[in-house]
N, CA, C and O of each residue as an XYZ file, in Angstrom:
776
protein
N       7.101     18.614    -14.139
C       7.006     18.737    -12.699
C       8.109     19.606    -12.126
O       8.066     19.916    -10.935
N       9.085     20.011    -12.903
C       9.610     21.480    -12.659
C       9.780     22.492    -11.204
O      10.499     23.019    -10.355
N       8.216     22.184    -11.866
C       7.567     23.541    -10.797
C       6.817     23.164     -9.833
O       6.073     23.994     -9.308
N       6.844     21.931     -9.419
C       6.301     21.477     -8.239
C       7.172     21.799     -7.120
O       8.144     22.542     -7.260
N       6.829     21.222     -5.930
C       7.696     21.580     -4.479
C       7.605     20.536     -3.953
O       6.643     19.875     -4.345
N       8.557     19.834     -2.789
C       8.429     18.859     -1.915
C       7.544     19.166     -0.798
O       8.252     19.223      0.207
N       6.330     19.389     -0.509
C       6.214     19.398      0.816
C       6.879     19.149      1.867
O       7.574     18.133      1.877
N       6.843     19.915      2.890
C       7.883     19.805      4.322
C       6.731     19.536      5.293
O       5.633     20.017      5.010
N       6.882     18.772      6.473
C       6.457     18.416      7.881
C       7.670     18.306      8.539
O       8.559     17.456      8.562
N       7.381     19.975      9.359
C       8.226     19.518     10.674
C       9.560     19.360     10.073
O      10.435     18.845     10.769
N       9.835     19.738      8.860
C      11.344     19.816      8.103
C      11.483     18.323      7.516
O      12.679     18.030      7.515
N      10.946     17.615      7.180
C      11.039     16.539      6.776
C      10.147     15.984      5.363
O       8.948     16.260      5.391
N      10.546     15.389      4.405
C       9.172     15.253      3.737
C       8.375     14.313      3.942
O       8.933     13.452      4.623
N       6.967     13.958      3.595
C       6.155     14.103      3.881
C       6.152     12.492      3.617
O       6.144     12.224      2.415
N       6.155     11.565      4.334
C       6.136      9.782      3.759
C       4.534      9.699      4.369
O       4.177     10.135      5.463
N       3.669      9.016      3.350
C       2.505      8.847      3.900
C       2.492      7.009      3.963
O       2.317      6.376      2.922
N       2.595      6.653      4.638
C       2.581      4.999      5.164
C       0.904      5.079      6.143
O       0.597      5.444      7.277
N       0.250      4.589      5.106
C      -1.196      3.813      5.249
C      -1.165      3.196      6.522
O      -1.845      3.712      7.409
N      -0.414      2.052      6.806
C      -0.367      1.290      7.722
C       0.034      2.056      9.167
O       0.266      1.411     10.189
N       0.084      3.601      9.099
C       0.513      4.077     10.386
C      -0.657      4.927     10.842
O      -1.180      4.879     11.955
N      -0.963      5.638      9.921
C      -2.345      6.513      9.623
C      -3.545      6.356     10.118
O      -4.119      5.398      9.601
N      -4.237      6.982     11.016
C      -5.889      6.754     11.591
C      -6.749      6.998      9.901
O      -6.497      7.449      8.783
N      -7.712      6.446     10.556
C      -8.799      6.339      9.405
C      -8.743      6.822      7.938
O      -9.573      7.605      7.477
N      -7.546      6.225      7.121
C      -7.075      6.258      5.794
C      -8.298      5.810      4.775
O      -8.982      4.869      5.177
N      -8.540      6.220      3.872
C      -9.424      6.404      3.150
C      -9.371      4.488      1.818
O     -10.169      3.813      1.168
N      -7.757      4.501      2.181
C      -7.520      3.028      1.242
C      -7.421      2.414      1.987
O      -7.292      1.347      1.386
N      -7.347      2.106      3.396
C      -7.540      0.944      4.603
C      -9.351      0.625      4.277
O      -9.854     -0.495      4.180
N     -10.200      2.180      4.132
C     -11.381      1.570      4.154
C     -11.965      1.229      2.696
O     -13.156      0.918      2.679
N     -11.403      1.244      1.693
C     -11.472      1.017      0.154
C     -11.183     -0.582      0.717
O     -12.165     -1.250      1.040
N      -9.872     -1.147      0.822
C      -9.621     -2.107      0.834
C     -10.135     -3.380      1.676
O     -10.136     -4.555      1.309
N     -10.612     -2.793      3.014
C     -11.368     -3.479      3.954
C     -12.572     -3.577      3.445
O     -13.073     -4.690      3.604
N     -13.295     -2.714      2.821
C     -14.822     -3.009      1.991
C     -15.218     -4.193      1.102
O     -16.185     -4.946      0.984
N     -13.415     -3.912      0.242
C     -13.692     -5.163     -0.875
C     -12.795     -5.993     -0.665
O     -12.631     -6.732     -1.636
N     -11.835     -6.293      0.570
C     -11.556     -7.608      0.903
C     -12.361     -8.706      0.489
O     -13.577     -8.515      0.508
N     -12.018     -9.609      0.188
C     -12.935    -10.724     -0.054
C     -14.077    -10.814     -1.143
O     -14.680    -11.816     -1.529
N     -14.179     -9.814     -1.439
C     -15.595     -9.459     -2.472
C     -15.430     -9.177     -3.943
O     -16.375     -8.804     -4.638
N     -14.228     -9.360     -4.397
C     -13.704     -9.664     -5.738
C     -14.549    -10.961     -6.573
O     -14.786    -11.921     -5.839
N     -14.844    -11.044     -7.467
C     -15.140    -11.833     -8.180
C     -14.666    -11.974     -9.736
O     -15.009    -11.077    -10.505
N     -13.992    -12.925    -10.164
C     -13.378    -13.065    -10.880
C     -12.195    -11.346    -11.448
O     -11.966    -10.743    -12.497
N     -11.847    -11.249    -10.201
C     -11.066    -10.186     -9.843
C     -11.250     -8.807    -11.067
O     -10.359     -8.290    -11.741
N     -12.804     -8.463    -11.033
C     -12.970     -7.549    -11.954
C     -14.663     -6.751    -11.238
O     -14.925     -5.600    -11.588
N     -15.573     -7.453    -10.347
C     -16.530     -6.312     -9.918
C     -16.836     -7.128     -8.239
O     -16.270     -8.207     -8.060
N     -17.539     -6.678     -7.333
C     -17.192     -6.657     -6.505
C     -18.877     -7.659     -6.180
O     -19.985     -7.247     -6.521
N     -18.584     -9.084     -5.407
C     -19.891     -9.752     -5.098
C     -20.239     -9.487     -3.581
O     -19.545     -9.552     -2.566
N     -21.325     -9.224     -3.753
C     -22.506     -9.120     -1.879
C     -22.350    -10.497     -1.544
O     -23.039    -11.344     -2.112
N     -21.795    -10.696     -0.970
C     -22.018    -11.923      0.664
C     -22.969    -11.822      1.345
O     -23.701    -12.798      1.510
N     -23.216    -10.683      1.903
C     -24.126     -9.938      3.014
C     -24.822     -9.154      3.013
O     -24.015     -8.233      3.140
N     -26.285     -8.417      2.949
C     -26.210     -7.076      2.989
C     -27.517     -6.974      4.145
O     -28.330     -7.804      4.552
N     -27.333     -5.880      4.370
C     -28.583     -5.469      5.804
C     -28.039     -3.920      5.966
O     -26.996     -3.484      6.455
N     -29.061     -3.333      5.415
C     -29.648     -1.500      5.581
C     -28.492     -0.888      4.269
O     -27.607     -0.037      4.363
N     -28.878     -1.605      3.234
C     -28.054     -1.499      2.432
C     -28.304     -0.263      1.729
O     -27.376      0.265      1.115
N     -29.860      0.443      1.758
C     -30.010      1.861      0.921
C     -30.603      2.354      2.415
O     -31.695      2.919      2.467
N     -29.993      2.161      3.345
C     -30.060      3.294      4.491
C     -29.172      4.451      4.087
O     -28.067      4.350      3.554
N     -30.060      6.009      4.544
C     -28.815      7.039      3.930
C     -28.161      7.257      5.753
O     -28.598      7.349      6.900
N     -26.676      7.251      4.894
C     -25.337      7.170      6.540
C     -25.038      8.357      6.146
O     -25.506      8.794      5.094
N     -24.372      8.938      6.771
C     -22.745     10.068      6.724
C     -21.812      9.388      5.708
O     -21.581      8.219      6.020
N     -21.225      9.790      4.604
C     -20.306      9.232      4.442
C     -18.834      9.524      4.754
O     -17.806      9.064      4.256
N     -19.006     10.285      5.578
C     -17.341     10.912      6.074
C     -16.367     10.387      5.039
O     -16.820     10.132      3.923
N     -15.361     10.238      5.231
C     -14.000     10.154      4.524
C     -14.078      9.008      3.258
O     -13.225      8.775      2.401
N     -15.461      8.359      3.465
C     -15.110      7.756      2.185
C     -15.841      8.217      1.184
O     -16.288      7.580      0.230
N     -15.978      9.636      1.489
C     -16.408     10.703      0.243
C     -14.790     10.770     -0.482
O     -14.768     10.399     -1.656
N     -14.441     10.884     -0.326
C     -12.986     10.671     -1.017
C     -12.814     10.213     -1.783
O     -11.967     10.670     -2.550
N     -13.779      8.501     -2.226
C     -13.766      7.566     -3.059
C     -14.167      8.625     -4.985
O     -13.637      8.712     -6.093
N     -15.353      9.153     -4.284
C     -15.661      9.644     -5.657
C     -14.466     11.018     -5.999
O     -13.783     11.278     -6.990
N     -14.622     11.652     -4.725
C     -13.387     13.059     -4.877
C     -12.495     12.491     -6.152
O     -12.389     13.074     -7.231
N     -11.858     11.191     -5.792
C     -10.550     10.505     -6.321
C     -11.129     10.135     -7.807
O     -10.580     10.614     -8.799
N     -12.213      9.298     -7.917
C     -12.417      9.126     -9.293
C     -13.178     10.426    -10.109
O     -13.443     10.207    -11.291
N     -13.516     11.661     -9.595
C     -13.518     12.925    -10.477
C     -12.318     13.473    -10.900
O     -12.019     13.765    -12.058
N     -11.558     13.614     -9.770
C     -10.172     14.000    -10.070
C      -9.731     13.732    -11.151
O      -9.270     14.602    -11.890
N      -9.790     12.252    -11.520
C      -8.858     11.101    -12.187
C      -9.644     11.548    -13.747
O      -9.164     12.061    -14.758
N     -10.734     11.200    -13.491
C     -11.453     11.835    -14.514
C     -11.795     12.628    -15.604
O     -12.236     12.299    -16.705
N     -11.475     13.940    -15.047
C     -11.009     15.325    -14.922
C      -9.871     16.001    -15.328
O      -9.574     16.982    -16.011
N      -9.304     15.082    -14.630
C      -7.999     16.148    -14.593
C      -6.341     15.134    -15.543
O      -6.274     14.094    -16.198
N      -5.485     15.998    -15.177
C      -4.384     15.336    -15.586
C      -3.378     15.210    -14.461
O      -2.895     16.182    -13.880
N      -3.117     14.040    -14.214
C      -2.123     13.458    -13.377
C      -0.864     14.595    -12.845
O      -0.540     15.089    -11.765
N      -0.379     14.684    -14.286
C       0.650     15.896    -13.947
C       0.365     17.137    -13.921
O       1.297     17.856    -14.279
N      -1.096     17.941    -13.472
C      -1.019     19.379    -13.197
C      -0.606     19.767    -12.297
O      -0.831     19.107    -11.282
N       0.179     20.976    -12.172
C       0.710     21.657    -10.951
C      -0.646     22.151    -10.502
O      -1.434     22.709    -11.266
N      -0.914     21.880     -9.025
C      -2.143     22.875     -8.294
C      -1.617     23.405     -7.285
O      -1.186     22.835     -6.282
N      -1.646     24.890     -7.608
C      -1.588     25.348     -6.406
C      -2.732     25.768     -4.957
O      -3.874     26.228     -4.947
N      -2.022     25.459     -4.116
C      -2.705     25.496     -2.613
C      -3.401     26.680     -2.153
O      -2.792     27.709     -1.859
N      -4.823     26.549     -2.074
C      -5.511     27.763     -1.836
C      -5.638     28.079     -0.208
O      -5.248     27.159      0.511
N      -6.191     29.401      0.532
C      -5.705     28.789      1.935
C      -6.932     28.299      2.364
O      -7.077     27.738      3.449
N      -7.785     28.480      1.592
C      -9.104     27.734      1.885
C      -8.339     26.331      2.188
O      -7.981     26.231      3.361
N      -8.033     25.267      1.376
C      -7.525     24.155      0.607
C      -6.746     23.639      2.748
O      -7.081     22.767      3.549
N      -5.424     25.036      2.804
C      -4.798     24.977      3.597
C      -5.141     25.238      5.069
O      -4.530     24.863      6.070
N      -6.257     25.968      4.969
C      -6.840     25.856      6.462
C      -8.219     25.194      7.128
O      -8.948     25.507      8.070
N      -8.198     24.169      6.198
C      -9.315     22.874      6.604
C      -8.858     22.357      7.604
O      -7.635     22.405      7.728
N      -9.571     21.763      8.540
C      -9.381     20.801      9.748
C      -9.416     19.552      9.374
O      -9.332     19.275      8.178
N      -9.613     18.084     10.832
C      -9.627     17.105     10.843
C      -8.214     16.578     10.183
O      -7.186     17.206     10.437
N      -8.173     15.368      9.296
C      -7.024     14.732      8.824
C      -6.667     15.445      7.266
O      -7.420     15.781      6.352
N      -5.181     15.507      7.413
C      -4.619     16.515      6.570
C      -3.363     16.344      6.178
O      -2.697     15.651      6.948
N      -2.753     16.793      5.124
C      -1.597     16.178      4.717
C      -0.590     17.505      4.992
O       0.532     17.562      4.487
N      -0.944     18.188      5.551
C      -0.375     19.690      6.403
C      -0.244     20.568      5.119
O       0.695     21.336      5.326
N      -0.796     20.796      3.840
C      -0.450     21.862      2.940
C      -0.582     23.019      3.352
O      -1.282     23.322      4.318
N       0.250     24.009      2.489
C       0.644     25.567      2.881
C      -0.104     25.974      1.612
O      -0.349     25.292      0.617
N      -0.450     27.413      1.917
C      -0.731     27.799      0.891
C       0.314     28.425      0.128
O       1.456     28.736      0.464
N      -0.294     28.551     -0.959
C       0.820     28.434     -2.326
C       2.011     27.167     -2.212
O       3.097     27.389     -2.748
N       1.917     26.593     -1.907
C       2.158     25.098     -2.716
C       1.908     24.466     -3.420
O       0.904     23.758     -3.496
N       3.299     24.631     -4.535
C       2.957     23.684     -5.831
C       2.828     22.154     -5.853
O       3.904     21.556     -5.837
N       1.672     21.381     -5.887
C       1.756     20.321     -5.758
C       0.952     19.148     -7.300
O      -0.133     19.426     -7.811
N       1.498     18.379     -7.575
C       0.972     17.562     -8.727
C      -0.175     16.880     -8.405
O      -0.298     16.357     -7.298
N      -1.293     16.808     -9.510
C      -2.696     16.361     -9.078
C      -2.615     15.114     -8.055
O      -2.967     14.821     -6.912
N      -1.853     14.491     -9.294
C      -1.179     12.978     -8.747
C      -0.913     12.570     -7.483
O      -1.336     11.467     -7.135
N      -0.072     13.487     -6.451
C       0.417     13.427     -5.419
C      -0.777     13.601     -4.419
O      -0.983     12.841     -3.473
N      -1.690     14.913     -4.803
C      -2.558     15.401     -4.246
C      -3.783     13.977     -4.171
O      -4.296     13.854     -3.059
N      -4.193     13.074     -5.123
C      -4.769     11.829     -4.932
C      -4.154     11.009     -4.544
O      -4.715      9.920     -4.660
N      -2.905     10.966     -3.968
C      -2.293      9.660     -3.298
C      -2.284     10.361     -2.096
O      -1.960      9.516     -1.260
N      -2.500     11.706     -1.386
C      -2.959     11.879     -0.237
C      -4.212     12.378      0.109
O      -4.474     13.276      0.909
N      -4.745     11.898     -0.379
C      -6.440     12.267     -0.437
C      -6.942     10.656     -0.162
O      -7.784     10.487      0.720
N      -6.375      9.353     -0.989
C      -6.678      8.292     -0.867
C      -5.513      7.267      0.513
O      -5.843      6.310      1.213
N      -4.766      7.674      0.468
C      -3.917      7.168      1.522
C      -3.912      7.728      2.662
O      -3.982      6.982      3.638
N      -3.827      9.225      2.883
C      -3.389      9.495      4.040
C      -5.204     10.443      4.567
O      -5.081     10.718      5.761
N      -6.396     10.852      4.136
C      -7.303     10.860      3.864
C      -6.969     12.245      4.067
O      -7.360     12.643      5.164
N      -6.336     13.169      3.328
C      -6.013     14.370      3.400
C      -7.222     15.388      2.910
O      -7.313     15.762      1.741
N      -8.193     15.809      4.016
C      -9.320     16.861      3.938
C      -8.753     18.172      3.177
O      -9.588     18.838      2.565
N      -7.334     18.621      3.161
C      -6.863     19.866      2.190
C      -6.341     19.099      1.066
O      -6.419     19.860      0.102
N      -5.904     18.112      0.733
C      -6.111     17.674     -0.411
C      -7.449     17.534     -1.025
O      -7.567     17.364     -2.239
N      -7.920     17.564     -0.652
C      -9.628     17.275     -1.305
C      -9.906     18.853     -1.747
O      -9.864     19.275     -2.902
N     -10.095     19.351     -0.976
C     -10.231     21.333     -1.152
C      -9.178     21.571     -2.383
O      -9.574     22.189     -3.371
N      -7.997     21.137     -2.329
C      -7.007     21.756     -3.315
C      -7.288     20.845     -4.771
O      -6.807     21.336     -5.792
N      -7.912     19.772     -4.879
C      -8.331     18.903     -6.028
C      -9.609     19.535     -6.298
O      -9.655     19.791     -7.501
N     -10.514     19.844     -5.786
C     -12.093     20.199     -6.208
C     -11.687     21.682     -6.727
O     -12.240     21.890     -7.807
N     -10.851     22.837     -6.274
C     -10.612     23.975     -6.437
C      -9.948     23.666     -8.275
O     -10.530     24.053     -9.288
N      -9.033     23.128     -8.250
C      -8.187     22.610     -9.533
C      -8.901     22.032    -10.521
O      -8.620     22.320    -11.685
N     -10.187     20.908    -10.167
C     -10.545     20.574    -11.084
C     -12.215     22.069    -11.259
O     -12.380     22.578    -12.368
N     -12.833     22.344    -10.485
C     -13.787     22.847    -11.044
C     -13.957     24.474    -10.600
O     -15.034     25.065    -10.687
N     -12.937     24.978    -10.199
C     -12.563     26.230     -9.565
C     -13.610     26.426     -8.279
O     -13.783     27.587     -7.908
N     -14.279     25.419     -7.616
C     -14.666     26.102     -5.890
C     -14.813     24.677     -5.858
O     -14.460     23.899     -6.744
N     -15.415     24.368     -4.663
C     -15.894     23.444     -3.878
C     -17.237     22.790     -4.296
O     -17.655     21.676     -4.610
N     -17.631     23.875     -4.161
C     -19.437     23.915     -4.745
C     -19.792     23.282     -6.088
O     -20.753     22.550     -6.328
N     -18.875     23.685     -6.885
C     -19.157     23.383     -8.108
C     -18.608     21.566     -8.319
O     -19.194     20.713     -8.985
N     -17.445     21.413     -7.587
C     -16.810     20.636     -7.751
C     -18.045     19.181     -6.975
O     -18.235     18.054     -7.432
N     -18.531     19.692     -5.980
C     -19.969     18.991     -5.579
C     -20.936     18.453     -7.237
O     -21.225     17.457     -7.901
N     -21.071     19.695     -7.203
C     -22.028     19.315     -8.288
C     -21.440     18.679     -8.999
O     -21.882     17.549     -8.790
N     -20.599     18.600     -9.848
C     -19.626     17.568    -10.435
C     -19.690     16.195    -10.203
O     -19.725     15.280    -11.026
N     -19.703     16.147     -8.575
C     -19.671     14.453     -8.320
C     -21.112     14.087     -7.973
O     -21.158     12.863     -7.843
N     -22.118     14.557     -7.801
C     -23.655     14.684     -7.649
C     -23.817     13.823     -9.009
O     -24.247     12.670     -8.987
N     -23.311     14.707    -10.577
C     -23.306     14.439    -11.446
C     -23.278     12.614    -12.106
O     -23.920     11.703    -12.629
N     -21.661     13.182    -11.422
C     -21.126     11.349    -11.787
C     -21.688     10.476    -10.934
O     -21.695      9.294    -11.278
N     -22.208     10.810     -9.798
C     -22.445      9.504     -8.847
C     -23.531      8.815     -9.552
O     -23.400      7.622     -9.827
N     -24.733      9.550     -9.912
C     -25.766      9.369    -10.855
C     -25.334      8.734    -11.741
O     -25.802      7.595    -11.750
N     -24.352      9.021    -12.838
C     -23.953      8.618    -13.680
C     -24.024      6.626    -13.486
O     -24.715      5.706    -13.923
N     -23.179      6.755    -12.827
C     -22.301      5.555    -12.095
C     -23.435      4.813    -11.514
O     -23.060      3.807    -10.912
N     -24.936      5.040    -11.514
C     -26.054      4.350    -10.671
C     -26.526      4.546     -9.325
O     -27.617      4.153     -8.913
N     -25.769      5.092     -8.739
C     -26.100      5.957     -6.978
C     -26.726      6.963     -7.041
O     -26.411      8.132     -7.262
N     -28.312      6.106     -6.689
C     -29.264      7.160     -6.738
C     -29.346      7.722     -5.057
O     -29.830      8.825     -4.805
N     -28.973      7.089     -4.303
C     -28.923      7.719     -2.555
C     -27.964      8.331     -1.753
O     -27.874      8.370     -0.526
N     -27.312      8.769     -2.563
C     -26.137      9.373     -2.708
C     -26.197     11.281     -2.706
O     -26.860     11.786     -3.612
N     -25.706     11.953     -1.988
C     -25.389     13.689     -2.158
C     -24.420     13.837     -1.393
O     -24.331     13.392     -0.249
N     -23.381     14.675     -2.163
C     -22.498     15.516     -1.666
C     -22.619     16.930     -1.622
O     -23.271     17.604     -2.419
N     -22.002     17.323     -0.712
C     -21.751     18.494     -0.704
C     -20.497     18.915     -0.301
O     -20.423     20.143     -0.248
N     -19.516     18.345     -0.008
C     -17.759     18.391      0.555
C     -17.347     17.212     -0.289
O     -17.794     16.066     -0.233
N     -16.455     17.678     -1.044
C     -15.359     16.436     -1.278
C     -14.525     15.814     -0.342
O     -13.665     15.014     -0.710
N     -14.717     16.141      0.980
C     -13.890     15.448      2.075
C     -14.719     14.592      3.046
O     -14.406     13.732      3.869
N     -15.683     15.039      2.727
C     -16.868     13.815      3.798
C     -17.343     14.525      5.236
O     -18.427     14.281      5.767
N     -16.184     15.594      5.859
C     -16.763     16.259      6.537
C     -18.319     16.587      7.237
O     -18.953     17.280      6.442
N     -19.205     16.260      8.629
C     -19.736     16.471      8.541
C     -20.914     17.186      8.179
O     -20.904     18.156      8.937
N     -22.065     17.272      7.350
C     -22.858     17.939      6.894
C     -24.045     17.057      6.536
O     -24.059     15.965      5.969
N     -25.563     18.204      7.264
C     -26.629     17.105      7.287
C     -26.947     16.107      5.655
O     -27.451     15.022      5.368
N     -26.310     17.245      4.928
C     -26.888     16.936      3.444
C     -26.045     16.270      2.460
O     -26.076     16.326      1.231
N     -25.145     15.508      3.403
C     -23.856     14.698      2.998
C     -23.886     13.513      3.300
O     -23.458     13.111      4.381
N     -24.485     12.614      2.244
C     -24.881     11.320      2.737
C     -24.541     10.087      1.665
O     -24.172     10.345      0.519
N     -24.669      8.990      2.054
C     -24.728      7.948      1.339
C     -24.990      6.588      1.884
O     -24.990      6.271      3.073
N     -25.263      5.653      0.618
C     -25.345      4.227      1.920
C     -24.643      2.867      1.336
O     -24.131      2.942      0.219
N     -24.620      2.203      1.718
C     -24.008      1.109      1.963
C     -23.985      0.805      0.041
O     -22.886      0.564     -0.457
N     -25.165      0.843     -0.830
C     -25.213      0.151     -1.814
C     -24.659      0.823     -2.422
O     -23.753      0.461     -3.172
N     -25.164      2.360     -2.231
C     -24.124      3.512     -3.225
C     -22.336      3.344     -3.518
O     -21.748      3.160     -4.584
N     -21.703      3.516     -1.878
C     -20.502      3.389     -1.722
C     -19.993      1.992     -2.464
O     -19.083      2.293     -3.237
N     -20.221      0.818     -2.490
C     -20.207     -0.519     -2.662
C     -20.049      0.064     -4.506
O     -18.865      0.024     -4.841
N     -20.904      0.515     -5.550
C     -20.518      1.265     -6.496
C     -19.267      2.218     -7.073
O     -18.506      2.228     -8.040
N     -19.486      2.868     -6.090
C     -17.969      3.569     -6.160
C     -17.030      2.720     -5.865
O     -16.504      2.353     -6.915
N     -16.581      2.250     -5.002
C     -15.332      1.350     -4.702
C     -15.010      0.427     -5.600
O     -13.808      0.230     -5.780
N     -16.032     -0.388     -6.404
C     -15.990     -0.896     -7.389
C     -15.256     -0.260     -8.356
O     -14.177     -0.483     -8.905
N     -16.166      0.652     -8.438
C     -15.688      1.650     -9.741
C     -14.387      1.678     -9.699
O     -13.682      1.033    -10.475
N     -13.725      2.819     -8.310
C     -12.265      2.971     -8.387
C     -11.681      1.896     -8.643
O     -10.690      1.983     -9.367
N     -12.158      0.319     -8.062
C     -10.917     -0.223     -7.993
C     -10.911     -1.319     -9.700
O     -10.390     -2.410     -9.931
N     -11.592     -0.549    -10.429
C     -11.585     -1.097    -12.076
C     -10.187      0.098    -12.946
O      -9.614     -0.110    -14.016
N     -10.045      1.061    -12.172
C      -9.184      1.944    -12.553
C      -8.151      1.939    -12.132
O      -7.932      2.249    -10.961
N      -7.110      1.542    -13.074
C      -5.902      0.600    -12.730
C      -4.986      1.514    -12.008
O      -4.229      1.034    -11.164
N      -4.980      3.103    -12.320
C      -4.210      4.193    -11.877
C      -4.814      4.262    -10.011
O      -4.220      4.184     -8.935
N      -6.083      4.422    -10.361
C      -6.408      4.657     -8.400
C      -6.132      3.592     -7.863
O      -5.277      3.614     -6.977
N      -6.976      1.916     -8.350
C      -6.157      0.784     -7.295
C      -5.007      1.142     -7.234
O      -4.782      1.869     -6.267
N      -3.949      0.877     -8.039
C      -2.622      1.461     -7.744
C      -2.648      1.987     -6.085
O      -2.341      1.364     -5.068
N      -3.071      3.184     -6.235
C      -2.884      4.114     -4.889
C      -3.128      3.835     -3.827
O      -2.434      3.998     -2.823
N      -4.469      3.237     -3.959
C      -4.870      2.641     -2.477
C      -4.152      1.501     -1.939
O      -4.453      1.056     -0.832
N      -3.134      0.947     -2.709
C      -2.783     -0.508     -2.462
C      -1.391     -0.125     -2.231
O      -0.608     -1.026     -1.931
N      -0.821      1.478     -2.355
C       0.086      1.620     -1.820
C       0.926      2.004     -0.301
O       0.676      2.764      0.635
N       1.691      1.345     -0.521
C       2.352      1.481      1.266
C       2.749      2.690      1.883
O       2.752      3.093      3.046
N       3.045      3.104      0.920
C       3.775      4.398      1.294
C       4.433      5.387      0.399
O       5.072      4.964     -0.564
N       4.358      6.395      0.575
C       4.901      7.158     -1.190
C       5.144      8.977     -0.989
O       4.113      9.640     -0.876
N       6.280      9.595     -0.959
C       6.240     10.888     -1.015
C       5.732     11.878     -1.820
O       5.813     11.687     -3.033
N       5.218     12.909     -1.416
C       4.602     13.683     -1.625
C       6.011     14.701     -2.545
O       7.171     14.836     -2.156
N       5.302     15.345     -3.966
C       6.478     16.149     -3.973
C       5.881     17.378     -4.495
O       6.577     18.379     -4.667
């Protein structure tokens, strides 16, 4: 990690604290499966109603972003910041382009702080565009049993053809939170970026 960089905000680095953050991607991991643990290893229905309705999945497209990444890639790659990556809107962990940043870091602000240029700079790293990096998680979601499920943004961003529903997501979250490295993340408080 050498050759990584600290990110700067505003001259400061970058503390991502969950608990301060609008619509964090592990507030809604964790609020999903509150309570729905079962024998603290897959996740039990209490409830369900419009459960293979297809929704938007906005930001908790992230869920799968995070378990391709993890997948994929190696914890410690340096990625550098494309300005694609760096000039995404909505919620963002403020990257520059050409910033060296570790995959690692880049999924603890993708899952904590719900960083939309972290997502761009992870899909670019793991499958060299966006597009491809779609198809990638199209791939695995299938894999994983989510048949009502399409992406097309690893950030959730609106798009008509970016969807999912209640039973799909409920899969993924599961999933991540069997992977001892991503729970980790989401269950963290707070953690710098370097």
């Amino acid at each position: 990690s050498k050759n990584a960089e600290n990110i700067e905000i505003h001259h400061k680095t970058v503390d991502l604290d969950h608990n301060k953050l609008p619509d964090p991607v592990a507030d809604a991991i964790n609020t999903l499966t509150k309570h729905l643990k079962e024998n603290d290893k897959h996740i039990k229905i209490l409830y369900e109603k419009n459960i293979n309705q297809k929704m938007p999945n906005a930001s908790t497209t992230k869920i799968l972003t995070a378990i391709v990444a993890y997948e994929n890639g190696n914890m410690d790659d340096i990625v550098v910041v494309s300005e694609r990556a760096a000039s995404i809107g909505g919620s963002t962990i403020n990257l520059r382009k050409g910033n060296k940043v570790l995959l690692g870091d880049l999924i603890k602000g993708l899952l904590i702080c719900s960083g939309n240029d972290a997502a761009i700079a992870i899909a670019e790293h793991i499958s060299g565009s966006v597009e491809d990096f779609c198809e990638l998680m199209n791939k695995r979601a299938r894999e994983l049993g989510a048949t009502n499920t399409n992406f097309t943004t690893p950030h959730g961003l609106d798009n008509d053809n970016h969807y999912t529903t209640a039973s799909d997501l409920l899969i993924f979250a599961d999933y991540l939170l069997n992977i001892d490295y991503l729970a980790n993340v989401v269950n963290t408080k707070n953690t710098v970026i370097k």
